[in-house]
N, CA, C and O atoms as CSV, one atom per row, in Angstrom:
chain,resi,resn,atom,element,x,y,z
A,1,MET,N,N,7.837,111.232,22.345
A,1,MET,CA,C,9.172,110.824,21.998
A,1,MET,C,C,10.133,111.963,22.268
A,1,MET,O,O,9.764,113.135,22.191
A,2,THR,N,N,11.324,111.622,22.574
A,2,THR,CA,C,12.351,112.628,22.799
A,2,THR,C,C,13.533,112.360,21.890
A,2,THR,O,O,13.661,111.281,21.312
A,3,GLY,N,N,14.375,113.337,21.775
A,3,GLY,CA,C,15.582,113.156,20.985
A,3,GLY,C,C,15.294,112.999,19.516
A,3,GLY,O,O,14.446,113.695,18.957
A,4,THR,N,N,16.008,112.073,18.887
A,4,THR,CA,C,15.875,111.874,17.442
A,4,THR,C,C,15.166,110.571,17.101
A,4,THR,O,O,15.195,110.134,15.951
A,5,ASP,N,N,14.538,109.953,18.078
A,5,ASP,CA,C,13.889,108.661,17.873
A,5,ASP,C,C,12.465,108.843,17.352
A,5,ASP,O,O,11.503,108.429,18.000
A,6,TYR,N,N,12.337,109.460,16.185
A,6,TYR,CA,C,11.031,109.697,15.593
A,6,TYR,C,C,10.728,108.628,14.559
A,6,TYR,O,O,11.643,108.144,13.892
A,7,PRO,N,N,9.465,108.248,14.408
A,7,PRO,CA,C,9.134,107.242,13.395
A,7,PRO,C,C,9.341,107.811,11.991
A,7,PRO,O,O,9.071,108.985,11.735
A,8,ASP,N,N,9.814,106.978,11.111
A,8,ASP,CA,C,9.975,107.404,9.727
A,8,ASP,C,C,9.192,106.526,8.767
A,8,ASP,O,O,9.313,106.662,7.550
A,9,ARG,N,N,8.370,105.605,9.328
A,9,ARG,CA,C,7.516,104.745,8.514
A,9,ARG,C,C,6.141,104.639,9.169
A,9,ARG,O,O,6.009,104.648,10.393
A,10,TRP,N,N,5.128,104.540,8.320
A,10,TRP,CA,C,3.771,104.327,8.792
A,10,TRP,C,C,3.089,103.319,7.889
A,10,TRP,O,O,3.401,103.203,6.704
A,11,SER,N,N,2.171,102.606,8.464
A,11,SER,CA,C,1.295,101.724,7.698
A,11,SER,C,C,-0.045,101.745,8.417
A,11,SER,O,O,-0.262,102.573,9.302
A,12,SER,N,N,-0.928,100.857,8.051
A,12,SER,CA,C,-2.233,100.836,8.717
A,12,SER,C,C,-2.118,100.410,10.175
A,12,SER,O,O,-3.046,100.630,10.952
A,13,THR,N,N,-0.994,99.802,10.561
A,13,THR,CA,C,-0.823,99.349,11.949
A,13,THR,C,C,0.470,99.848,12.590
A,13,THR,O,O,0.552,99.926,13.816
A,14,GLU,N,N,1.460,100.179,11.803
A,14,GLU,CA,C,2.766,100.563,12.337
A,14,GLU,C,C,2.814,102.059,12.665
A,14,GLU,O,O,2.491,102.902,11.829
A,15,ASN,N,N,3.226,102.369,13.902
A,15,ASN,CA,C,3.378,103.752,14.371
A,15,ASN,C,C,2.065,104.535,14.321
A,15,ASN,O,O,2.065,105.735,14.046
A,16,VAL,N,N,0.965,103.865,14.583
A,16,VAL,CA,C,-0.350,104.500,14.610
A,16,VAL,C,C,-0.901,104.381,16.021
A,16,VAL,O,O,-1.092,103.273,16.522
A,17,ALA,N,N,-1.157,105.514,16.666
A,17,ALA,CA,C,-1.694,105.504,18.028
A,17,ALA,C,C,-3.205,105.292,18.020
A,17,ALA,O,O,-3.734,104.606,18.894
A,18,TRP,N,N,-3.916,105.881,17.032
A,18,TRP,CA,C,-5.359,105.746,16.903
A,18,TRP,C,C,-5.764,106.160,15.498
A,18,TRP,O,O,-5.006,106.810,14.778
A,19,LYS,N,N,-6.971,105.771,15.126
A,19,LYS,CA,C,-7.553,106.156,13.838
A,19,LYS,C,C,-8.938,106.709,14.092
A,19,LYS,O,O,-9.634,106.279,15.012
A,20,VAL,N,N,-9.325,107.650,13.283
A,20,VAL,CA,C,-10.673,108.197,13.372
A,20,VAL,C,C,-11.112,108.586,11.959
A,20,VAL,O,O,-10.324,109.113,11.174
A,21,ALA,N,N,-12.359,108.320,11.656
A,21,ALA,CA,C,-12.905,108.741,10.365
A,21,ALA,C,C,-13.132,110.243,10.408
A,21,ALA,O,O,-13.773,110.755,11.326
A,22,VAL,N,N,-12.614,110.933,9.429
A,22,VAL,CA,C,-12.786,112.387,9.351
A,22,VAL,C,C,-13.861,112.662,8.312
A,22,VAL,O,O,-13.750,112.213,7.171
A,23,PRO,N,N,-14.896,113.394,8.693
A,23,PRO,CA,C,-15.975,113.656,7.739
A,23,PRO,C,C,-15.519,114.583,6.618
A,23,PRO,O,O,-14.521,115.291,6.746
A,24,GLY,N,N,-16.254,114.566,5.541
A,24,GLY,CA,C,-15.978,115.472,4.430
A,24,GLY,C,C,-14.811,115.012,3.588
A,24,GLY,O,O,-14.345,113.878,3.693
A,25,ARG,N,N,-14.345,115.932,2.740
A,25,ARG,CA,C,-13.205,115.653,1.875
A,25,ARG,C,C,-12.253,116.838,1.935
A,25,ARG,O,O,-12.601,117.903,2.445
A,26,GLY,N,N,-11.078,116.648,1.423
A,26,GLY,CA,C,-10.138,117.754,1.360
A,26,GLY,C,C,-9.591,118.137,2.713
A,26,GLY,O,O,-9.444,119.324,3.006
A,27,ASN,N,N,-9.285,117.157,3.548
A,27,ASN,CA,C,-8.778,117.443,4.879
A,27,ASN,C,C,-7.420,118.122,4.807
A,27,ASN,O,O,-6.596,117.805,3.949
A,28,SER,N,N,-7.199,119.060,5.721
A,28,SER,CA,C,-5.916,119.738,5.789
A,28,SER,C,C,-4.904,118.882,6.535
A,28,SER,O,O,-5.249,117.852,7.113
A,29,SER,N,N,-3.665,119.318,6.513
A,29,SER,CA,C,-2.666,118.689,7.373
A,29,SER,C,C,-3.024,119.034,8.810
A,29,SER,O,O,-3.363,120.182,9.098
A,30,PRO,N,N,-2.958,118.071,9.710
A,30,PRO,CA,C,-3.339,118.351,11.090
A,30,PRO,C,C,-2.323,119.243,11.796
A,30,PRO,O,O,-1.130,119.216,11.496
A,31,ILE,N,N,-2.821,120.024,12.731
A,31,ILE,CA,C,-1.983,120.844,13.599
A,31,ILE,C,C,-2.125,120.266,14.995
A,31,ILE,O,O,-3.243,120.124,15.491
A,32,VAL,N,N,-1.029,119.933,15.631
A,32,VAL,CA,C,-1.052,119.426,17.001
A,32,VAL,C,C,-0.764,120.604,17.912
A,32,VAL,O,O,0.266,121.267,17.792
A,33,TRP,N,N,-1.699,120.855,18.834
A,33,TRP,CA,C,-1.551,121.973,19.752
A,33,TRP,C,C,-1.925,121.470,21.136
A,33,TRP,O,O,-3.102,121.247,21.421
A,34,GLY,N,N,-0.934,121.293,21.993
A,34,GLY,CA,C,-1.181,120.767,23.326
A,34,GLY,C,C,-1.802,119.387,23.236
A,34,GLY,O,O,-1.230,118.481,22.630
A,35,ASP,N,N,-2.971,119.224,23.837
A,35,ASP,CA,C,-3.644,117.923,23.835
A,35,ASP,C,C,-4.671,117.798,22.717
A,35,ASP,O,O,-5.538,116.925,22.761
A,36,ARG,N,N,-4.575,118.678,21.707
A,36,ARG,CA,C,-5.554,118.672,20.623
A,36,ARG,C,C,-4.899,118.510,19.259
A,36,ARG,O,O,-3.763,118.932,19.043
A,37,VAL,N,N,-5.630,117.897,18.355
A,37,VAL,CA,C,-5.254,117.823,16.951
A,37,VAL,C,C,-6.350,118.574,16.202
A,37,VAL,O,O,-7.526,118.225,16.304
A,38,ILE,N,N,-5.969,119.595,15.454
A,38,ILE,CA,C,-6.935,120.458,14.781
A,38,ILE,C,C,-6.719,120.359,13.279
A,38,ILE,O,O,-5.587,120.425,12.799
A,39,LEU,N,N,-7.816,120.200,12.539
A,39,LEU,CA,C,-7.724,120.170,11.086
A,39,LEU,C,C,-8.990,120.738,10.485
A,39,LEU,O,O,-10.001,120.915,11.164
A,40,THR,N,N,-8.913,121.017,9.206
A,40,THR,CA,C,-10.080,121.511,8.482
A,40,THR,C,C,-10.524,120.446,7.499
A,40,THR,O,O,-9.745,119.584,7.090
A,41,THR,N,N,-11.778,120.523,7.133
A,41,THR,CA,C,-12.329,119.609,6.133
A,41,THR,C,C,-13.446,120.337,5.382
A,41,THR,O,O,-13.937,121.370,5.837
A,42,ALA,N,N,-13.836,119.800,4.247
A,42,ALA,CA,C,-14.865,120.430,3.421
A,42,ALA,C,C,-16.013,119.461,3.178
A,42,ALA,O,O,-15.800,118.263,2.991
A,43,TYR,N,N,-17.217,119.987,3.182
A,43,TYR,CA,C,-18.436,119.237,2.878
A,43,TYR,C,C,-19.058,119.812,1.616
A,43,TYR,O,O,-18.643,120.861,1.124
A,44,ASP,N,N,-20.042,119.122,1.110
A,44,ASP,CA,C,-20.852,119.635,-0.005
A,44,ASP,C,C,-19.984,120.155,-1.149
A,44,ASP,O,O,-20.151,121.286,-1.606
A,45,ASP,N,N,-19.057,119.312,-1.603
A,45,ASP,CA,C,-18.165,119.678,-2.710
A,45,ASP,C,C,-17.440,120.993,-2.462
A,45,ASP,O,O,-17.243,121.787,-3.382
A,46,GLY,N,N,-17.044,121.217,-1.211
A,46,GLY,CA,C,-16.258,122.390,-0.868
A,46,GLY,C,C,-17.053,123.636,-0.570
A,46,GLY,O,O,-16.465,124.680,-0.287
A,47,ARG,N,N,-18.375,123.567,-0.621
A,47,ARG,CA,C,-19.190,124.757,-0.352
A,47,ARG,C,C,-19.295,125.040,1.138
A,47,ARG,O,O,-19.624,126.161,1.527
A,48,ARG,N,N,-19.025,124.051,1.978
A,48,ARG,CA,C,-19.121,124.236,3.423
A,48,ARG,C,C,-17.817,123.743,4.042
A,48,ARG,O,O,-17.418,122.596,3.837
A,49,LEU,N,N,-17.168,124.604,4.789
A,49,LEU,CA,C,-15.904,124.271,5.434
A,49,LEU,C,C,-16.109,124.185,6.937
A,49,LEU,O,O,-16.986,124.851,7.488
A,50,THR,N,N,-15.304,123.368,7.599
A,50,THR,CA,C,-15.422,123.230,9.038
A,50,THR,C,C,-14.045,123.009,9.650
A,50,THR,O,O,-13.127,122.528,8.986
A,51,VAL,N,N,-13.917,123.360,10.902
A,51,VAL,CA,C,-12.714,123.087,11.681
A,51,VAL,C,C,-13.085,122.016,12.697
A,51,VAL,O,O,-14.147,122.072,13.317
A,52,LEU,N,N,-12.200,121.047,12.859
A,52,LEU,CA,C,-12.458,119.900,13.713
A,52,LEU,C,C,-11.325,119.784,14.729
A,52,LEU,O,O,-10.154,119.864,14.357
A,53,ALA,N,N,-11.656,119.596,16.007
A,53,ALA,CA,C,-10.648,119.382,17.047
A,53,ALA,C,C,-10.843,117.998,17.646
A,53,ALA,O,O,-11.944,117.621,18.046
A,54,LEU,N,N,-9.743,117.251,17.698
A,54,LEU,CA,C,-9.748,115.895,18.246
A,54,LEU,C,C,-8.819,115.832,19.454
A,54,LEU,O,O,-7.839,116.573,19.530
A,55,ARG,N,N,-9.133,114.940,20.401
A,55,ARG,CA,C,-8.234,114.687,21.526
A,55,ARG,C,C,-6.986,113.989,21.014
A,55,ARG,O,O,-7.076,113.005,20.279
A,56,ARG,N,N,-5.852,114.484,21.391
A,56,ARG,CA,C,-4.598,113.898,20.932
A,56,ARG,C,C,-4.412,112.477,21.462
A,56,ARG,O,O,-3.807,111.642,20.789
A,57,SER,N,N,-4.920,112.197,22.645
A,57,SER,CA,C,-4.694,110.903,23.283
A,57,SER,C,C,-5.435,109.750,22.614
A,57,SER,O,O,-4.913,108.637,22.543
A,58,ASP,N,N,-6.659,110.010,22.119
A,58,ASP,CA,C,-7.448,108.900,21.585
A,58,ASP,C,C,-8.255,109.231,20.326
A,58,ASP,O,O,-8.984,108.376,19.823
A,59,GLY,N,N,-8.137,110.454,19.812
A,59,GLY,CA,C,-8.860,110.832,18.597
A,59,GLY,C,C,-10.313,111.178,18.799
A,59,GLY,O,O,-11.035,111.401,17.828
A,60,GLY,N,N,-10.762,111.229,20.048
A,60,GLY,CA,C,-12.155,111.593,20.316
A,60,GLY,C,C,-12.449,113.019,19.878
A,60,GLY,O,O,-11.620,113.912,20.055
A,61,LYS,N,N,-13.631,113.231,19.307
A,61,LYS,CA,C,-13.993,114.560,18.824
A,61,LYS,C,C,-14.298,115.470,20.005
A,61,LYS,O,O,-15.141,115.155,20.844
A,62,LEU,N,N,-13.604,116.602,20.061
A,62,LEU,CA,C,-13.853,117.607,21.081
A,62,LEU,C,C,-14.893,118.607,20.606
A,62,LEU,O,O,-15.822,118.943,21.340
A,63,TRP,N,N,-14.737,119.076,19.390
A,63,TRP,CA,C,-15.705,120.002,18.816
A,63,TRP,C,C,-15.526,120.094,17.309
A,63,TRP,O,O,-14.504,119.698,16.748
A,64,GLU,N,N,-16.556,120.630,16.685
A,64,GLU,CA,C,-16.529,120.867,15.243
A,64,GLU,C,C,-17.374,122.100,14.972
A,64,GLU,O,O,-18.420,122.293,15.592
A,65,THR,N,N,-16.923,122.927,14.053
A,65,THR,CA,C,-17.624,124.176,13.749
A,65,THR,C,C,-18.672,123.993,12.668
A,65,THR,O,O,-18.805,124.837,11.781
A,66,GLU,N,N,-19.414,122.904,12.733
A,66,GLU,CA,C,-20.368,122.605,11.673
A,66,GLU,C,C,-21.728,123.251,11.886
A,66,GLU,O,O,-22.557,123.210,10.976
A,67,HIS,N,N,-21.991,123.833,13.022
A,67,HIS,CA,C,-23.322,124.335,13.335
A,67,HIS,C,C,-23.543,125.739,12.787
A,67,HIS,O,O,-22.739,126.641,13.021
A,68,CYS,N,N,-24.623,125.912,12.066
A,68,CYS,CA,C,-25.016,127.222,11.561
A,68,CYS,C,C,-25.553,128.046,12.732
A,68,CYS,O,O,-26.058,127.490,13.707
A,69,CYS,N,N,-25.444,129.361,12.633
A,69,CYS,CA,C,-25.952,130.209,13.719
A,69,CYS,C,C,-27.409,130.610,13.502
A,69,CYS,O,O,-28.058,131.089,14.432
A,70,GLY,N,N,-27.934,130.419,12.285
A,70,GLY,CA,C,-29.338,130.737,12.040
A,70,GLY,C,C,-29.589,132.121,11.473
A,70,GLY,O,O,-30.743,132.480,11.239
A,71,ALA,N,N,-28.545,132.912,11.244
A,71,ALA,CA,C,-28.750,134.259,10.701
A,71,ALA,C,C,-29.159,134.192,9.239
A,71,ALA,O,O,-30.193,134.747,8.865
A,72,ALA,N,N,-28.372,133.528,8.407
A,72,ALA,CA,C,-28.665,133.307,6.983
A,72,ALA,C,C,-29.222,134.553,6.310
A,72,ALA,O,O,-30.379,134.578,5.889
A,73,GLY,N,N,-28.405,135.569,6.215
A,73,GLY,CA,C,-28.855,136.827,5.606
A,73,GLY,C,C,-29.819,137.531,6.534
A,73,GLY,O,O,-29.426,138.010,7.597
A,74,ILE,N,N,-31.093,137.597,6.137
A,74,ILE,CA,C,-32.103,138.227,6.998
A,74,ILE,C,C,-33.078,137.199,7.575
A,74,ILE,O,O,-34.137,137.557,8.090
A,75,TYR,N,N,-32.716,135.937,7.486
A,75,TYR,CA,C,-33.593,134.867,7.973
A,75,TYR,C,C,-33.943,135.076,9.444
A,75,TYR,O,O,-35.074,134.813,9.855
A,76,ASN,N,N,-32.979,135.547,10.240
A,76,ASN,CA,C,-33.249,135.780,11.653
A,76,ASN,C,C,-34.263,136.904,11.866
A,76,ASN,O,O,-34.845,137.006,12.946
A,77,LEU,N,N,-34.483,137.740,10.866
A,77,LEU,CA,C,-35.470,138.812,10.978
A,77,LEU,C,C,-36.849,138.378,10.501
A,77,LEU,O,O,-37.863,138.774,11.076
A,78,VAL,N,N,-36.888,137.560,9.446
A,78,VAL,CA,C,-38.183,137.159,8.890
A,78,VAL,C,C,-38.724,135.877,9.509
A,78,VAL,O,O,-39.932,135.643,9.469
A,79,GLU,N,N,-37.862,135.043,10.079
A,79,GLU,CA,C,-38.266,133.792,10.738
A,79,GLU,C,C,-37.549,133.670,12.080
A,79,GLU,O,O,-36.762,132.743,12.271
A,80,PRO,N,N,-37.805,134.589,13.014
A,80,PRO,CA,C,-37.017,134.610,14.258
A,80,PRO,C,C,-37.128,133.341,15.103
A,80,PRO,O,O,-36.135,132.927,15.702
A,81,ALA,N,N,-38.286,132.719,15.169
A,81,ALA,CA,C,-38.433,131.511,15.994
A,81,ALA,C,C,-37.601,130.361,15.426
A,81,ALA,O,O,-36.895,129.673,16.164
A,82,THR,N,N,-37.690,130.159,14.119
A,82,THR,CA,C,-36.906,129.102,13.487
A,82,THR,C,C,-35.421,129.413,13.586
A,82,THR,O,O,-34.608,128.528,13.853
A,83,SER,N,N,-35.076,130.670,13.369
A,83,SER,CA,C,-33.686,131.088,13.456
A,83,SER,C,C,-33.128,130.841,14.862
A,83,SER,O,O,-32.000,130.369,15.003
A,84,ASP,N,N,-33.891,131.149,15.877
A,84,ASP,CA,C,-33.465,130.895,17.259
A,84,ASP,C,C,-33.309,129.401,17.535
A,84,ASP,O,O,-32.422,128.991,18.282
A,85,ALA,N,N,-34.176,128.594,16.929
A,85,ALA,CA,C,-34.061,127.138,17.099
A,85,ALA,C,C,-32.776,126.613,16.460
A,85,ALA,O,O,-32.159,125.678,16.972
A,86,VAL,N,N,-32.376,127.217,15.339
A,86,VAL,CA,C,-31.116,126.834,14.692
A,86,VAL,C,C,-29.933,127.307,15.533
A,86,VAL,O,O,-28.913,126.623,15.612
A,87,LEU,N,N,-30.066,128.466,16.157
A,87,LEU,CA,C,-28.994,129.037,16.977
A,87,LEU,C,C,-28.754,128.259,18.270
A,87,LEU,O,O,-27.621,128.194,18.747
A,88,ALA,N,N,-29.796,127.674,18.839
A,88,ALA,CA,C,-29.693,127.029,20.157
A,88,ALA,C,C,-28.565,126.003,20.254
A,88,ALA,O,O,-27.801,126.055,21.219
A,89,PRO,N,N,-28.417,125.064,19.298
A,89,PRO,CA,C,-27.306,124.112,19.410
A,89,PRO,C,C,-25.937,124.797,19.342
A,89,PRO,O,O,-24.987,124.357,19.989
A,90,LYS,N,N,-25.842,125.866,18.564
A,90,LYS,CA,C,-24.582,126.616,18.464
A,90,LYS,C,C,-24.235,127.219,19.823
A,90,LYS,O,O,-23.082,127.166,20.250
A,91,LEU,N,N,-25.220,127.788,20.496
A,91,LEU,CA,C,-24.978,128.387,21.814
A,91,LEU,C,C,-24.599,127.325,22.835
A,91,LEU,O,O,-23.724,127.559,23.668
A,92,ARG,N,N,-25.241,126.163,22.785
A,92,ARG,CA,C,-24.869,125.069,23.697
A,92,ARG,C,C,-23.436,124.628,23.441
A,92,ARG,O,O,-22.675,124.374,24.375
A,93,HIS,N,N,-23.081,124.542,22.177
A,93,HIS,CA,C,-21.726,124.148,21.811
A,93,HIS,C,C,-20.706,125.176,22.318
A,93,HIS,O,O,-19.675,124.806,22.878
A,94,ILE,N,N,-20.993,126.443,22.122
A,94,ILE,CA,C,-20.098,127.500,22.599
A,94,ILE,C,C,-19.935,127.393,24.108
A,94,ILE,O,O,-18.816,127.462,24.617
A,95,ALA,N,N,-21.035,127.228,24.823
A,95,ALA,CA,C,-20.969,127.105,26.284
A,95,ALA,C,C,-20.144,125.894,26.705
A,95,ALA,O,O,-19.410,125.952,27.692
A,96,SER,N,N,-20.263,124.800,25.961
A,96,SER,CA,C,-19.541,123.575,26.342
A,96,SER,C,C,-18.035,123.704,26.178
A,96,SER,O,O,-17.283,122.961,26.810
A,97,THR,N,N,-17.582,124.630,25.345
A,97,THR,CA,C,-16.140,124.792,25.131
A,97,THR,C,C,-15.486,125.622,26.226
A,97,THR,O,O,-14.279,125.513,26.445
A,98,GLY,N,N,-16.260,126.444,26.914
A,98,GLY,CA,C,-15.683,127.346,27.908
A,98,GLY,C,C,-14.945,128.517,27.284
A,98,GLY,O,O,-14.189,129.209,27.967
A,99,ALA,N,N,-15.153,128.747,26.002
A,99,ALA,CA,C,-14.444,129.813,25.289
A,99,ALA,C,C,-14.829,131.183,25.829
A,99,ALA,O,O,-15.977,131.419,26.205
A,100,ASP,N,N,-13.854,132.073,25.860
A,100,ASP,CA,C,-14.105,133.469,26.211
A,100,ASP,C,C,-14.464,134.291,24.980
A,100,ASP,O,O,-15.175,135.292,25.075
A,101,TRP,N,N,-13.969,133.861,23.832
A,101,TRP,CA,C,-14.147,134.597,22.592
A,101,TRP,C,C,-14.716,133.671,21.517
A,101,TRP,O,O,-14.302,132.518,21.397
A,102,VAL,N,N,-15.654,134.179,20.751
A,102,VAL,CA,C,-16.154,133.514,19.549
A,102,VAL,C,C,-15.818,134.468,18.410
A,102,VAL,O,O,-16.232,135.627,18.425
A,103,VAL,N,N,-15.074,133.987,17.432
A,103,VAL,CA,C,-14.570,134.851,16.372
A,103,VAL,C,C,-15.227,134.473,15.054
A,103,VAL,O,O,-15.201,133.314,14.642
A,104,THR,N,N,-15.819,135.473,14.395
A,104,THR,CA,C,-16.412,135.267,13.068
A,104,THR,C,C,-16.288,136.552,12.264
A,104,THR,O,O,-16.413,137.656,12.793
A,105,GLY,N,N,-16.040,136.379,10.979
A,105,GLY,CA,C,-15.969,137.529,10.093
A,105,GLY,C,C,-17.287,137.827,9.405
A,105,GLY,O,O,-17.379,138.794,8.649
A,106,ASN,N,N,-18.311,137.020,9.648
A,106,ASN,CA,C,-19.602,137.192,9.000
A,106,ASN,C,C,-20.471,138.147,9.840
A,106,ASN,O,O,-20.763,137.841,10.997
A,107,PRO,N,N,-20.888,139.292,9.283
A,107,PRO,CA,C,-21.680,140.257,10.061
A,107,PRO,C,C,-22.988,139.682,10.601
A,107,PRO,O,O,-23.385,139.993,11.724
A,108,GLY,N,N,-23.665,138.837,9.800
A,108,GLY,CA,C,-24.906,138.233,10.277
A,108,GLY,C,C,-24.656,137.330,11.478
A,108,GLY,O,O,-25.419,137.344,12.443
A,109,CYS,N,N,-23.588,136.548,11.416
A,109,CYS,CA,C,-23.236,135.668,12.541
A,109,CYS,C,C,-22.825,136.477,13.765
A,109,CYS,O,O,-23.152,136.111,14.894
A,110,LEU,N,N,-22.103,137.584,13.541
A,110,LEU,CA,C,-21.729,138.455,14.667
A,110,LEU,C,C,-22.972,138.906,15.436
A,110,LEU,O,O,-23.018,138.840,16.664
A,111,MET,N,N,-23.974,139.365,14.690
A,111,MET,CA,C,-25.191,139.868,15.338
A,111,MET,C,C,-26.000,138.733,15.964
A,111,MET,O,O,-26.452,138.847,17.103
A,112,GLN,N,N,-26.182,137.643,15.224
A,112,GLN,CA,C,-27.009,136.532,15.700
A,112,GLN,C,C,-26.400,135.863,16.933
A,112,GLN,O,O,-27.079,135.676,17.943
A,113,ILE,N,N,-25.126,135.506,16.847
A,113,ILE,CA,C,-24.470,134.850,17.979
A,113,ILE,C,C,-24.350,135.817,19.153
A,113,ILE,O,O,-24.562,135.438,20.305
A,114,GLY,N,N,-24.009,137.066,18.849
A,114,GLY,CA,C,-23.901,138.077,19.911
A,114,GLY,C,C,-25.211,138.252,20.668
A,114,GLY,O,O,-25.219,138.305,21.898
A,115,ALA,N,N,-26.312,138.342,19.938
A,115,ALA,CA,C,-27.623,138.487,20.584
A,115,ALA,C,C,-27.957,137.246,21.412
A,115,ALA,O,O,-28.474,137.357,22.523
A,116,GLY,N,N,-27.659,136.067,20.868
A,116,GLY,CA,C,-27.920,134.831,21.607
A,116,GLY,C,C,-27.096,134.732,22.876
A,116,GLY,O,O,-27.600,134.315,23.918
A,117,LEU,N,N,-25.825,135.116,22.792
A,117,LEU,CA,C,-24.960,135.076,23.985
A,117,LEU,C,C,-25.451,136.065,25.039
A,117,LEU,O,O,-25.438,135.758,26.231
A,118,ARG,N,N,-25.884,137.252,24.605
A,118,ARG,CA,C,-26.409,138.232,25.573
A,118,ARG,C,C,-27.683,137.722,26.241
A,118,ARG,O,O,-27.841,137.835,27.457
A,119,ARG,N,N,-28.601,137.154,25.431
A,119,ARG,CA,C,-29.841,136.620,26.015
A,119,ARG,C,C,-29.557,135.491,27.003
A,119,ARG,O,O,-30.247,135.349,28.012
A,120,ALA,N,N,-28.535,134.690,26.703
A,120,ALA,CA,C,-28.180,133.564,27.571
A,120,ALA,C,C,-27.305,134.005,28.744
A,120,ALA,O,O,-26.969,133.201,29.613
A,121,ARG,N,N,-26.942,135.279,28.760
A,121,ARG,CA,C,-26.046,135.826,29.797
A,121,ARG,C,C,-24.749,135.026,29.891
A,121,ARG,O,O,-24.222,134.764,30.972
A,122,ALA,N,N,-24.261,134.649,28.711
A,122,ALA,CA,C,-23.025,133.873,28.622
A,122,ALA,C,C,-21.830,134.791,28.829
A,122,ALA,O,O,-21.896,135.990,28.562
A,123,ARG,N,N,-20.746,134.214,29.305
A,123,ARG,CA,C,-19.541,135.019,29.515
A,123,ARG,C,C,-18.778,135.252,28.218
A,123,ARG,O,O,-18.006,136.206,28.126
A,124,ALA,N,N,-18.978,134.396,27.210
A,124,ALA,CA,C,-18.260,134.525,25.940
A,124,ALA,C,C,-18.715,135.775,25.201
A,124,ALA,O,O,-19.870,136.191,25.298
A,125,ARG,N,N,-17.785,136.364,24.461
A,125,ARG,CA,C,-18.074,137.516,23.614
A,125,ARG,C,C,-17.816,137.128,22.170
A,125,ARG,O,O,-16.882,136.380,21.882
A,126,VAL,N,N,-18.635,137.632,21.266
A,126,VAL,CA,C,-18.407,137.402,19.843
A,126,VAL,C,C,-17.716,138.636,19.272
A,126,VAL,O,O,-18.129,139.768,19.524
A,127,VAL,N,N,-16.654,138.398,18.498
A,127,VAL,CA,C,-15.880,139.497,17.943
A,127,VAL,C,C,-15.497,139.191,16.499
A,127,VAL,O,O,-15.433,138.032,16.088
A,128,HIS,N,N,-15.250,140.238,15.752
A,128,HIS,CA,C,-14.715,140.129,14.401
A,128,HIS,C,C,-13.215,139.885,14.516
A,128,HIS,O,O,-12.592,140.377,15.458
A,129,PRO,N,N,-12.610,139.135,13.584
A,129,PRO,CA,C,-11.168,138.879,13.664
A,129,PRO,C,C,-10.327,140.151,13.772
A,129,PRO,O,O,-9.317,140.162,14.476
A,130,VAL,N,N,-10.726,141.212,13.093
A,130,VAL,CA,C,-9.972,142.462,13.158
A,130,VAL,C,C,-10.036,143.058,14.564
A,130,VAL,O,O,-9.040,143.594,15.051
A,131,ASP,N,N,-11.195,142.970,15.220
A,131,ASP,CA,C,-11.318,143.465,16.591
A,131,ASP,C,C,-10.454,142.657,17.545
A,131,ASP,O,O,-9.853,143.211,18.465
A,132,LEU,N,N,-10.390,141.351,17.330
A,132,LEU,CA,C,-9.549,140.500,18.166
A,132,LEU,C,C,-8.073,140.873,17.994
A,132,LEU,O,O,-7.325,140.933,18.969
A,133,LEU,N,N,-7.664,141.121,16.756
A,133,LEU,CA,C,-6.297,141.568,16.514
A,133,LEU,C,C,-6.024,142.899,17.192
A,133,LEU,O,O,-4.942,143.102,17.743
A,134,ASP,N,N,-6.990,143.810,17.159
A,134,ASP,CA,C,-6.845,145.111,17.811
A,134,ASP,C,C,-6.588,144.942,19.307
A,134,ASP,O,O,-5.696,145.584,19.861
A,135,VAL,N,N,-7.364,144.085,19.958
A,135,VAL,CA,C,-7.181,143.826,21.384
A,135,VAL,C,C,-5.801,143.219,21.641
A,135,VAL,O,O,-5.105,143.604,22.580
A,136,SER,N,N,-5.422,142.272,20.797
A,136,SER,CA,C,-4.124,141.608,20.947
A,136,SER,C,C,-2.985,142.602,20.804
A,136,SER,O,O,-2.053,142.596,21.607
A,137,TYR,N,N,-3.051,143.466,19.778
A,137,TYR,CA,C,-1.991,144.449,19.573
A,137,TYR,C,C,-1.938,145.452,20.722
A,137,TYR,O,O,-0.851,145.845,21.148
A,138,ALA,N,N,-3.092,145.867,21.225
A,138,ALA,CA,C,-3.125,146.815,22.340
A,138,ALA,C,C,-2.502,146.199,23.582
A,138,ALA,O,O,-1.746,146.866,24.287
A,139,ARG,N,N,-2.806,144.940,23.860
A,139,ARG,CA,C,-2.214,144.277,25.026
A,139,ARG,C,C,-0.705,144.125,24.851
A,139,ARG,O,O,0.060,144.299,25.800
A,140,SER,N,N,-0.290,143.801,23.641
A,140,SER,CA,C,1.138,143.639,23.369
A,140,SER,C,C,1.863,144.960,23.573
A,140,SER,O,O,2.938,144.991,24.172
A,141,ALA,N,N,1.276,146.067,23.073
A,141,ALA,CA,C,1.900,147.366,23.235
A,141,ALA,C,C,1.971,147.774,24.705
A,141,ALA,O,O,2.931,148.416,25.129
A,142,ALA,N,N,0.957,147.401,25.477
A,142,ALA,CA,C,0.949,147.738,26.906
A,142,ALA,C,C,2.044,147.006,27.669
A,142,ALA,O,O,2.526,147.491,28.693
A,143,ASN,N,N,2.439,145.831,27.167
A,143,ASN,CA,C,3.467,145.036,27.826
A,143,ASN,C,C,4.885,145.403,27.385
A,143,ASN,O,O,5.858,144.911,27.957
A,144,ASP,N,N,5.006,146.265,26.371
A,144,ASP,CA,C,6.343,146.677,25.891
A,144,ASP,C,C,6.988,147.674,26.819
A,144,ASP,O,O,8.107,148.120,26.565
């Protein structure tokens, strides 16, 4: 839509382009970014949080951050085969996104995902949010 011709009413059928069931409870307000709609939701009475990306055109699920990496404290050290089996779907998901960066603040996930990406010779890098900010600030300063 352009100009001031925005809808000011909604119902189950009026001004609705598509509907999709969102898993979990406690969904956030959606953020529309380009061709994606991004929101958060909670599972297991709020103990597990996830980010969900939907196609803006039809509501199709693009990705969801529901996959565990398999680190689980020291689980990747005491049960490496099982831990790697848990990590495999996460690595496939990362590869399917084409992402250059995987960002996590969890040290176990940093090590587990990082090791998996290196073994898979993936182009994506796993970084801590603070490291990502450092790179961003350095690039910004270089452009000043």
